Short mmCIF file of C-alpha atoms in Angstrom, two decimals:
data_model
loop_
_atom_site.label_atom_id
_atom_site.label_comp_id
_atom_site.label_asym_id
_atom_site.label_seq_id
_atom_site.Cartn_x
_atom_site.Cartn_y
_atom_site.Cartn_z
CA UNK A 270 -20.60 26.17 -162.94
CA UNK A 271 -19.29 24.49 -159.77
CA UNK A 272 -16.87 26.23 -157.44
CA UNK A 273 -14.20 23.76 -158.56
CA UNK A 274 -14.73 24.61 -162.24
CA UNK A 275 -14.70 28.31 -161.40
CA UNK A 276 -11.45 27.95 -159.48
CA UNK A 277 -9.83 26.03 -162.33
CA UNK A 278 -10.94 28.58 -164.91
CA UNK A 279 -9.61 31.65 -163.12
CA UNK A 280 -6.32 29.97 -162.13
CA UNK A 281 -5.48 28.62 -165.60
CA UNK A 282 -1.95 29.54 -166.60
CA UNK A 283 -0.67 30.69 -169.95
CA UNK A 284 1.81 28.05 -171.25
CA UNK A 285 5.27 29.51 -171.66
CA UNK A 286 5.87 27.23 -174.65
CA UNK A 287 3.11 29.00 -176.66
CA UNK A 288 4.51 32.48 -176.18
CA UNK A 289 7.33 32.46 -178.74
CA UNK A 290 5.05 31.31 -181.58
CA UNK A 291 2.40 33.85 -180.53
CA UNK A 292 4.94 36.68 -180.60
CA UNK A 293 5.90 35.94 -184.23
CA UNK A 294 2.42 36.98 -185.39
CA UNK A 295 1.89 39.92 -183.04
CA UNK A 296 2.02 42.73 -185.62
CA UNK A 297 4.67 44.53 -183.54
CA UNK A 298 7.98 45.36 -185.24
CA UNK A 299 11.30 44.14 -183.80
CA UNK A 300 13.42 47.27 -184.02
CA UNK A 301 15.01 47.87 -180.58
CA UNK A 302 18.63 46.96 -179.77
CA UNK A 303 20.42 46.85 -176.39
CA UNK A 304 21.28 50.55 -176.23
CA UNK A 305 17.83 51.64 -177.32
CA UNK A 306 16.28 49.39 -174.66
CA UNK A 307 18.68 50.75 -172.03
CA UNK A 308 17.84 54.29 -173.12
CA UNK A 309 14.12 53.54 -172.72
CA UNK A 310 14.81 52.17 -169.22
CA UNK A 311 16.97 55.15 -168.20
CA UNK A 312 14.44 57.45 -169.84
CA UNK A 313 11.69 55.95 -167.70
CA UNK A 314 13.64 56.03 -164.44
CA UNK A 315 15.41 59.39 -164.57
CA UNK A 316 13.36 62.50 -164.93
CA UNK A 317 10.58 63.54 -162.62
CA UNK A 318 12.39 61.90 -159.69
CA UNK A 319 15.31 64.33 -159.97
CA UNK A 320 13.49 67.33 -161.37
CA UNK A 321 10.29 67.23 -159.26
CA UNK A 322 9.87 64.48 -156.65
CA UNK A 323 13.27 65.02 -154.98
CA UNK A 324 12.28 68.60 -154.21
CA UNK A 325 8.74 67.62 -153.23
CA UNK A 326 9.87 65.04 -150.65
CA UNK A 327 12.74 67.19 -149.35
CA UNK A 328 10.59 70.30 -148.84
CA UNK A 329 7.35 68.54 -147.93
CA UNK A 330 3.80 69.52 -148.80
CA UNK A 331 0.59 70.33 -146.97
CA UNK A 332 0.10 67.68 -144.29
CA UNK A 333 3.41 65.97 -145.15
CA UNK A 334 6.61 67.10 -143.36
CA UNK A 335 9.74 67.61 -145.43
CA UNK A 336 12.59 65.15 -144.92
CA UNK A 337 15.35 67.62 -145.86
CA UNK A 338 18.72 66.21 -146.96
CA UNK A 339 17.53 62.76 -145.84
CA UNK A 340 15.71 62.55 -149.17
CA UNK A 341 18.94 60.77 -150.16
CA UNK A 342 18.03 57.95 -147.76
CA UNK A 343 14.49 57.86 -149.18
CA UNK A 344 15.97 57.25 -152.63
CA UNK A 345 18.37 54.59 -151.36
CA UNK A 346 15.58 52.67 -149.58
CA UNK A 347 13.40 52.84 -152.68
CA UNK A 348 16.35 51.85 -154.86
CA UNK A 349 17.17 48.81 -152.71
CA UNK A 350 13.60 47.57 -152.92
CA UNK A 351 13.56 48.27 -156.62
CA UNK A 352 16.82 46.39 -157.20
CA UNK A 353 15.34 43.16 -155.84
CA UNK A 354 12.38 43.53 -158.17
CA UNK A 355 14.65 44.49 -161.09
CA UNK A 356 16.54 41.21 -160.79
CA UNK A 357 13.23 39.34 -160.79
CA UNK A 358 12.10 41.23 -163.90
CA UNK A 359 15.45 40.45 -165.53
CA UNK A 360 15.02 36.70 -165.04
CA UNK A 361 11.49 36.73 -166.44
CA UNK A 362 12.42 39.04 -169.34
CA UNK A 363 15.12 36.57 -170.37
CA UNK A 364 12.58 33.73 -170.39
CA UNK A 365 9.52 35.53 -171.72
CA UNK A 366 10.41 38.42 -174.05
CA UNK A 367 6.76 39.30 -174.63
CA UNK A 368 4.64 42.45 -174.43
CA UNK A 369 2.86 42.79 -171.10
CA UNK A 370 5.67 42.70 -168.51
CA UNK A 371 4.31 41.94 -165.02
CA UNK A 372 0.89 41.05 -166.47
CA UNK A 373 2.40 38.29 -168.60
CA UNK A 374 4.74 37.05 -165.84
CA UNK A 375 1.84 36.79 -163.37
CA UNK A 376 -0.34 35.04 -165.98
CA UNK A 377 2.33 32.42 -166.71
CA UNK A 378 3.35 31.75 -163.08
CA UNK A 379 0.29 32.42 -160.90
CA UNK A 380 -2.74 32.12 -163.14
CA UNK A 381 -5.20 34.13 -165.17
CA UNK A 382 -7.01 36.05 -162.44
CA UNK A 383 -3.71 37.24 -160.89
CA UNK A 384 -2.42 38.22 -164.31
CA UNK A 385 -5.66 40.09 -164.96
CA UNK A 386 -5.47 42.04 -161.72
CA UNK A 387 -1.86 43.08 -162.36
CA UNK A 388 -2.61 44.02 -165.95
CA UNK A 389 -5.69 46.00 -164.93
CA UNK A 390 -3.67 47.62 -162.17
CA UNK A 391 -0.91 48.63 -164.60
CA UNK A 392 -3.36 50.24 -167.00
CA UNK A 393 -4.28 52.79 -164.36
CA UNK A 394 -0.81 53.14 -162.85
CA UNK A 395 1.04 53.78 -166.10
CA UNK A 396 -1.57 56.30 -167.24
CA UNK A 397 -1.28 58.01 -163.85
CA UNK A 398 2.53 58.07 -164.14
CA UNK A 399 2.30 59.86 -167.48
CA UNK A 400 0.02 62.38 -165.74
CA UNK A 401 2.43 62.90 -162.81
CA UNK A 402 5.31 63.57 -165.15
CA UNK A 403 3.22 65.99 -167.20
CA UNK A 404 2.44 67.93 -164.01
CA UNK A 405 6.19 68.03 -163.26
CA UNK A 406 6.93 69.34 -166.75
CA UNK A 407 4.25 71.99 -166.27
CA UNK A 408 6.06 73.26 -163.16
CA UNK A 409 9.37 73.61 -165.01
CA UNK A 410 7.68 75.20 -168.02
CA UNK A 411 6.09 77.77 -165.71
CA UNK A 412 9.51 78.43 -164.10
CA UNK A 413 11.11 78.88 -167.53
CA UNK A 414 8.47 81.34 -168.73
CA UNK A 415 8.70 83.30 -165.48
CA UNK A 416 12.47 83.50 -165.97
CA UNK A 417 12.01 85.28 -169.30
CA UNK A 418 9.28 87.57 -167.98
CA UNK A 419 6.17 85.68 -169.10
CA UNK A 420 3.70 84.89 -166.33
CA UNK A 421 0.93 82.44 -167.15
CA UNK A 422 -2.50 82.96 -165.54
CA UNK A 423 -2.97 80.94 -162.35
CA UNK A 424 -6.27 79.48 -163.55
CA UNK A 425 -4.52 77.54 -166.33
CA UNK A 426 -1.40 76.31 -164.46
CA UNK A 427 -2.79 74.63 -161.34
CA UNK A 428 -5.76 72.51 -160.31
CA UNK A 429 -8.56 73.57 -157.98
CA UNK A 430 -7.32 71.22 -155.22
CA UNK A 431 -3.98 73.03 -154.96
CA UNK A 432 -5.64 76.06 -153.32
CA UNK A 433 -4.01 78.64 -155.60
CA UNK A 434 -7.15 79.74 -157.39
CA UNK A 435 -6.49 77.51 -160.37
CA UNK A 436 -8.99 75.55 -162.45
CA UNK A 437 -6.98 73.34 -164.80
CA UNK A 438 -3.37 72.49 -165.62
CA UNK A 439 -3.45 73.26 -169.33
CA UNK A 440 0.31 72.87 -170.04
CA UNK A 441 0.20 69.35 -168.55
CA UNK A 442 -2.72 68.42 -170.81
CA UNK A 443 -0.93 69.69 -173.93
CA UNK A 444 2.27 67.82 -173.03
CA UNK A 445 0.33 64.55 -172.67
CA UNK A 446 -1.16 64.98 -176.12
CA UNK A 447 2.24 65.84 -177.64
CA UNK A 448 3.83 62.68 -176.22
CA UNK A 449 0.91 60.60 -177.47
CA UNK A 450 1.48 61.93 -180.97
CA UNK A 451 5.23 61.13 -180.83
CA UNK A 452 4.54 57.53 -179.71
CA UNK A 453 1.90 57.11 -182.40
CA UNK A 454 4.60 57.56 -185.07
CA UNK A 455 5.92 54.03 -184.44
CA UNK A 456 8.41 52.19 -182.24
CA UNK A 457 11.40 52.64 -184.56
CA UNK A 458 11.01 56.42 -184.64
CA UNK A 459 10.28 56.45 -180.91
CA UNK A 460 13.43 54.42 -180.18
CA UNK A 461 15.62 56.87 -182.07
CA UNK A 462 14.04 59.87 -180.35
CA UNK A 463 14.45 58.22 -176.94
CA UNK A 464 18.14 57.46 -177.50
CA UNK A 465 18.93 61.08 -178.39
CA UNK A 466 16.70 62.58 -175.70
CA UNK A 467 18.15 60.35 -172.95
CA UNK A 468 21.69 61.29 -173.99
CA UNK A 469 20.74 64.97 -173.65
CA UNK A 470 19.14 64.24 -170.28
CA UNK A 471 22.20 62.51 -168.83
CA UNK A 472 24.48 65.32 -170.06
CA UNK A 473 22.14 67.86 -168.42
CA UNK A 474 22.15 66.04 -165.09
CA UNK A 475 25.94 65.69 -165.13
CA UNK A 476 26.16 69.43 -165.88
CA UNK A 477 23.82 70.24 -162.98
CA UNK A 478 25.82 68.04 -160.60
CA UNK A 479 29.19 69.33 -161.81
CA UNK A 480 28.21 73.00 -161.50
CA UNK A 481 26.12 72.62 -158.36
CA UNK A 482 29.00 71.06 -156.41
CA UNK A 483 30.71 74.47 -156.36
CA UNK A 484 27.70 76.05 -154.65
CA UNK A 485 27.15 73.50 -151.89
CA UNK A 486 26.91 74.94 -148.39
CA UNK A 487 27.49 72.10 -145.93
CA UNK A 488 25.42 73.99 -143.32
CA UNK A 489 22.37 73.03 -145.39
CA UNK A 490 22.96 69.39 -144.44
CA UNK A 491 22.36 70.20 -140.78
CA UNK A 492 20.00 68.86 -139.58
CA UNK A 493 20.26 65.96 -142.01
CA UNK A 494 16.94 64.38 -140.93
CA UNK A 495 14.83 67.30 -139.62
CA UNK A 496 11.54 65.40 -139.32
CA UNK A 497 12.74 62.02 -138.04
CA UNK A 498 12.91 58.63 -139.75
CA UNK A 499 9.15 58.09 -140.19
CA UNK A 500 8.72 60.73 -142.91
CA UNK A 501 11.88 59.40 -144.59
CA UNK A 502 10.19 56.00 -144.96
CA UNK A 503 7.01 57.65 -146.20
CA UNK A 504 9.15 59.66 -148.61
CA UNK A 505 10.71 56.47 -149.96
CA UNK A 506 7.21 55.28 -150.88
CA UNK A 507 6.65 58.52 -152.82
CA UNK A 508 10.02 58.60 -154.61
CA UNK A 509 9.66 54.90 -155.44
CA UNK A 510 7.88 56.30 -158.47
CA UNK A 511 11.31 57.48 -159.63
CA UNK A 512 13.12 54.14 -159.59
CA UNK A 513 11.04 51.67 -161.55
CA UNK A 514 11.03 52.77 -165.19
CA UNK A 515 12.64 49.49 -166.25
CA UNK A 516 9.35 47.63 -165.74
CA UNK A 517 7.65 49.75 -168.40
CA UNK A 518 10.64 49.17 -170.66
CA UNK A 519 10.13 45.42 -170.29
CA UNK A 520 6.67 45.76 -171.85
CA UNK A 521 8.47 46.44 -175.15
CA UNK A 522 10.22 43.04 -175.07
CA UNK A 523 8.41 41.85 -178.20
CA UNK A 524 9.84 44.78 -180.10
CA UNK A 525 13.43 43.96 -179.14
CA UNK A 526 15.72 42.48 -181.80
CA UNK A 527 16.99 39.88 -179.30
CA UNK A 528 14.78 40.14 -176.22
CA UNK A 529 16.08 37.09 -174.37
CA UNK A 530 19.66 38.34 -174.53
CA UNK A 531 19.22 42.11 -174.30
CA UNK A 532 16.28 42.62 -171.92
CA UNK A 533 18.02 41.42 -168.70
CA UNK A 534 21.12 43.51 -169.48
CA UNK A 535 19.07 46.61 -170.26
CA UNK A 536 17.04 46.32 -167.02
CA UNK A 537 20.11 46.06 -164.79
CA UNK A 538 22.13 48.69 -166.66
CA UNK A 539 19.33 51.25 -166.55
CA UNK A 540 18.83 50.90 -162.78
CA UNK A 541 22.56 51.18 -162.00
CA UNK A 542 22.96 54.35 -164.08
CA UNK A 543 19.85 55.90 -162.57
CA UNK A 544 20.75 55.26 -158.91
CA UNK A 545 24.25 56.71 -159.31
CA UNK A 546 22.79 59.90 -160.76
CA UNK A 547 20.03 60.09 -158.12
CA UNK A 548 22.50 59.89 -155.22
CA UNK A 549 24.69 62.65 -156.64
CA UNK A 550 21.77 64.88 -157.62
CA UNK A 551 20.01 64.76 -154.24
CA UNK A 552 23.24 65.63 -152.43
CA UNK A 553 23.75 68.64 -154.69
CA UNK A 554 20.12 69.82 -154.47
CA UNK A 555 19.92 69.79 -150.67
CA UNK A 556 23.45 71.17 -150.37
CA UNK A 557 22.80 74.18 -152.61
CA UNK A 558 19.61 75.30 -150.91
CA UNK A 559 18.08 74.92 -147.47
CA UNK A 560 15.42 72.23 -147.69
CA UNK A 561 12.72 74.63 -146.47
CA UNK A 562 13.31 76.91 -149.48
CA UNK A 563 13.24 74.25 -152.20
CA UNK A 564 10.44 74.64 -154.75
CA UNK A 565 8.56 71.29 -154.72
CA UNK A 566 7.67 71.61 -158.41
CA UNK A 567 11.00 72.83 -159.82
CA UNK A 568 13.70 72.01 -157.29
CA UNK A 569 16.89 72.58 -159.27
CA UNK A 570 15.55 75.68 -160.99
CA UNK A 571 14.84 77.24 -157.60
CA UNK A 572 18.22 76.08 -156.22
CA UNK A 573 20.23 77.80 -158.97
CA UNK A 574 18.08 80.91 -158.71
CA UNK A 575 18.78 80.89 -154.95
CA UNK A 576 22.55 80.98 -155.51
CA UNK A 577 22.33 83.84 -157.99
CA UNK A 578 22.32 81.91 -161.27
CA UNK A 579 18.87 82.61 -162.75
CA UNK A 580 20.17 82.09 -166.30
CA UNK A 581 21.27 78.55 -165.41
CA UNK A 582 17.88 78.03 -163.78
CA UNK A 583 16.20 79.01 -167.05
CA UNK A 584 18.42 76.66 -169.07
CA UNK A 585 17.66 73.83 -166.63
CA UNK A 586 13.93 74.49 -166.97
CA UNK A 587 14.13 74.25 -170.78
CA UNK A 588 16.09 71.00 -170.82
CA UNK A 589 14.10 69.55 -167.89
CA UNK A 590 10.96 69.87 -169.99
CA UNK A 591 12.63 68.08 -172.91
CA UNK A 592 14.27 65.37 -170.80
CA UNK A 593 11.22 64.54 -168.71
CA UNK A 594 9.34 63.83 -171.93
CA UNK A 595 11.29 60.55 -172.12
CA UNK A 596 9.66 59.35 -168.89
CA UNK A 597 6.23 60.01 -170.31
CA UNK A 598 7.12 58.22 -173.53
CA UNK A 599 8.39 55.15 -171.69
CA UNK A 600 5.28 54.75 -169.53
CA UNK A 601 2.83 55.58 -172.29
CA UNK A 602 4.58 52.86 -174.31
CA UNK A 603 4.13 50.58 -171.27
CA UNK A 604 0.38 51.09 -170.88
CA UNK A 605 -0.28 50.59 -174.58
CA UNK A 606 1.69 47.33 -174.68
CA UNK A 607 0.02 45.91 -171.55
CA UNK A 608 -3.38 46.85 -172.97
CA UNK A 609 -2.40 45.31 -176.31
CA UNK A 610 -1.30 42.06 -174.62
CA UNK A 611 -4.49 41.76 -172.56
CA UNK A 612 -6.61 42.35 -175.65
CA UNK A 613 -4.65 39.80 -177.68
CA UNK A 614 -5.16 37.23 -174.90
CA UNK A 615 -8.94 37.78 -175.06
CA UNK A 616 -9.28 39.39 -171.63
CA UNK A 617 -10.25 42.70 -173.25
CA UNK A 618 -11.92 43.22 -176.66
CA UNK A 619 -9.71 42.44 -179.65
CA UNK A 620 -10.55 45.87 -181.11
CA UNK A 621 -7.79 47.30 -178.91
CA UNK A 622 -5.12 44.92 -180.26
CA UNK A 623 -5.18 46.20 -183.85
CA UNK A 624 -1.87 47.63 -185.10
CA UNK A 625 -1.24 50.00 -187.99
CA UNK A 626 1.43 50.04 -190.71
CA UNK A 627 3.99 51.29 -188.15
CA UNK A 628 3.33 48.24 -185.95
CA UNK A 629 1.70 50.54 -183.38
CA UNK A 630 -1.59 49.90 -181.53
CA UNK A 631 -2.98 53.36 -182.34
CA UNK A 632 -6.34 52.93 -180.64
CA UNK A 633 -4.99 52.23 -177.17
CA UNK A 634 -2.20 54.79 -177.66
CA UNK A 635 -4.66 57.65 -178.10
CA UNK A 636 -7.14 56.41 -175.48
CA UNK A 637 -4.35 56.17 -172.89
CA UNK A 638 -2.93 59.54 -173.94
CA UNK A 639 -6.26 61.34 -173.55
CA UNK A 640 -6.88 59.63 -170.18
CA UNK A 641 -3.48 60.78 -168.88
CA UNK A 642 -4.21 64.31 -170.10
CA UNK A 643 -7.43 64.30 -168.07
CA UNK A 644 -5.67 63.17 -164.88
CA UNK A 645 -2.87 65.68 -165.36
CA UNK A 646 -5.30 68.50 -165.95
CA UNK A 647 -7.48 68.10 -162.87
CA UNK A 648 -5.51 66.37 -160.08
CA UNK A 649 -2.52 67.59 -157.94
CA UNK A 650 0.83 65.81 -158.28
CA UNK A 651 1.01 64.20 -154.79
CA UNK A 652 -2.30 62.34 -155.12
CA UNK A 653 -1.47 61.02 -158.57
CA UNK A 654 2.08 60.02 -157.56
CA UNK A 655 0.87 57.99 -154.58
CA UNK A 656 -1.76 56.28 -156.75
CA UNK A 657 0.92 55.19 -159.22
CA UNK A 658 3.20 53.89 -156.48
CA UNK A 659 0.72 51.56 -154.83
CA UNK A 660 -0.06 49.90 -158.14
CA UNK A 661 3.57 49.43 -159.17
CA UNK A 662 4.48 48.12 -155.73
CA UNK A 663 1.64 45.58 -156.04
CA UNK A 664 3.05 44.53 -159.42
CA UNK A 665 6.51 44.14 -157.87
CA UNK A 666 5.09 41.87 -155.16
CA UNK A 667 3.52 39.66 -157.83
CA UNK A 668 6.65 39.52 -160.02
CA UNK A 669 8.92 38.66 -157.08
CA UNK A 670 6.51 35.92 -155.95
CA UNK A 671 6.18 34.67 -159.51
CA UNK A 672 9.90 34.28 -160.05
CA UNK A 673 10.18 32.17 -156.87
CA UNK A 674 7.26 29.93 -157.81
CA UNK A 675 8.31 29.57 -161.44
CA UNK A 676 11.92 28.72 -160.52
CA UNK A 677 10.62 25.69 -158.61
CA UNK A 678 7.72 24.75 -160.91
CA UNK A 679 9.69 25.08 -164.16
CA UNK A 680 13.38 24.71 -163.33
CA UNK A 681 13.90 23.38 -166.87
CA UNK A 682 12.71 26.57 -168.61
CA UNK A 683 15.61 28.19 -170.51
CA UNK A 684 16.84 31.30 -168.68
CA UNK A 685 19.36 33.72 -170.15
CA UNK A 686 19.68 35.34 -166.71
CA UNK A 687 19.26 33.76 -163.27
CA UNK A 688 18.93 36.13 -160.32
CA UNK A 689 21.35 35.38 -157.46
CA UNK A 690 20.56 34.20 -153.92
CA UNK A 691 17.22 32.59 -154.75
CA UNK A 692 14.82 32.90 -152.92
CA UNK A 693 16.32 35.55 -150.61
CA UNK A 694 16.49 38.37 -153.18
CA UNK A 695 12.90 38.10 -154.49
CA UNK A 696 11.60 37.45 -150.94
CA UNK A 697 13.24 40.70 -149.86
CA UNK A 698 11.59 42.37 -152.85
CA UNK A 699 8.18 41.12 -151.69
CA UNK A 700 8.67 42.34 -148.11
CA UNK A 701 10.19 45.69 -149.09
CA UNK A 702 7.48 46.43 -151.65
CA UNK A 703 4.70 45.46 -149.24
CA UNK A 704 6.28 47.61 -146.53
CA UNK A 705 6.42 50.64 -148.82
CA UNK A 706 2.78 50.08 -149.80
CA UNK A 707 1.75 50.43 -146.16
CA UNK A 708 3.52 53.79 -145.94
CA UNK A 709 0.97 55.28 -148.31
CA UNK A 710 -2.13 57.17 -147.15
CA UNK A 711 -5.40 55.26 -146.58
CA UNK A 712 -7.13 57.32 -149.29
CA UNK A 713 -4.67 55.88 -151.82
CA UNK A 714 -5.67 52.38 -150.73
CA UNK A 715 -9.35 53.24 -151.17
CA UNK A 716 -8.83 54.52 -154.72
CA UNK A 717 -6.74 51.44 -155.53
CA UNK A 718 -9.42 49.14 -154.09
CA UNK A 719 -12.19 50.79 -156.10
CA UNK A 720 -10.20 50.37 -159.33
CA UNK A 721 -9.58 46.66 -158.60
CA UNK A 722 -13.29 46.07 -157.89
CA UNK A 723 -14.18 47.64 -161.23
CA UNK A 724 -11.61 45.33 -162.83
CA UNK A 725 -13.10 42.29 -161.10
CA UNK A 726 -16.53 43.08 -162.55
CA UNK A 727 -15.09 43.46 -166.07
CA UNK A 728 -13.10 40.22 -165.76
CA UNK A 729 -16.13 38.12 -164.81
CA UNK A 730 -18.43 39.92 -167.25
CA UNK A 731 -16.07 39.65 -170.24
CA UNK A 732 -12.50 38.48 -169.69
CA UNK A 733 -13.02 35.01 -168.18
CA UNK A 734 -15.49 33.99 -170.90
CA UNK A 735 -13.53 35.41 -173.84
CA UNK A 736 -10.02 34.43 -172.70
CA UNK A 737 -8.15 32.45 -175.34
CA UNK A 738 -7.29 30.00 -172.56
CA UNK A 739 -11.00 29.14 -172.27
CA UNK A 740 -11.75 26.16 -174.59
CA UNK A 741 -15.26 27.54 -175.23
CA UNK A 742 -14.17 31.13 -175.80
CA UNK A 743 -15.82 32.83 -178.81
CA UNK A 744 -12.50 34.61 -179.42
CA UNK A 745 -10.60 31.31 -179.41
CA UNK A 746 -12.95 29.75 -181.92
CA UNK A 747 -12.79 32.83 -184.14
CA UNK A 748 -9.01 32.46 -184.17
CA UNK A 749 -9.12 28.78 -185.28
CA UNK A 750 -12.17 29.11 -187.51
CA UNK A 751 -14.33 26.77 -185.46
CA UNK A 752 -17.76 27.12 -183.90
CA UNK A 753 -18.09 27.44 -180.12
CA UNK A 754 -19.01 24.32 -178.23
CA UNK A 755 -22.42 24.09 -176.59
#
């Protein structure tokens, strides 16, 4: 094959006009309305950011200085970058209500190899996100049990890298498997569970904010930025994990009753609700307790214990465990739908794209669930959180670029939502996301690079040849009942 043929094959784009017909025969059930979609988005955004990462960034960790009350600024910077990407996602979701999210948008606008890289990237990142959240739940579960006098052995509650004498994080593993089982019951059942669980979560956070306000000591805000602005920027790269759940929600677009109409609204609504709650919660957390005393794993539980309300701390720990489950569900849903979409397109074996009577791709659901359990059981939270962030930020760069290119290449494509100030908003999203990527540690870049190289090998060994966009693809000819060309 000549270099020209190779270039044409890897840059082939998925026609947007074929997507609607393809979605009709996907095997996925259309059962999600606007409020269920919004609940999935809020469920994915709010959770570990408030209950774990806010405390982690405020207090700091080994080798990383705490930013104190300025964690509020870290969230605002991350939220601003995320908002630009959210508007880009909203425009694409209104045009292409299809499973796959950023993978599909990149495939349609920038070509197959870019779509592959983003899809491959998201497989790891979403699995890692589920693991991060499971580690956060483990911390609150440990705090709850300690509050009622039950102390779990150190060997089964922390990993070897944490330096506490632990071997494995068993609670995190069990939580991953529980969430996998819930998702395997089907999207309709999952949507109902998510709606109820998110309502409980929002009520809990409003309760925490409302009660915590009465225990704020303004002296805890001084100094507001104890470590300078550099760690605040680095902190924004870490907490970015907490402000992008809407992208995983967009992977469920094919299961929406009216994706073109409801997806853009759900994306924007979920981010607005989440940022309002984040701002209030971080102010209360760092006002109740000096930033040096905050427990990085269970911030609010330690804050209420510190002001003499251990019973409230125990209640928070119980409901934190339940509410953070929604984050895991959202991102586990995301990885299974991206994997499903890549398999359906021929870039991965079709064995993964099989659905059951519930309209659920059970095979990828359990594979992803077990993989997340492994990560949660053996790696510390900071390393896994940074790994997830670099991948999602890379996806945001691609989506923001894609929406610019596609607006000019296909201005005629029907759009139920058009982001404002084109191309300034998506261009800002590209720059902000790239900037946050460079705040992450070099080891995170190395791990990310290794994963992409593995993906490149798989693409050229299998994906490029079997892609349904390849006229000579064995998968394509199986689908139309023809024999492959010579």
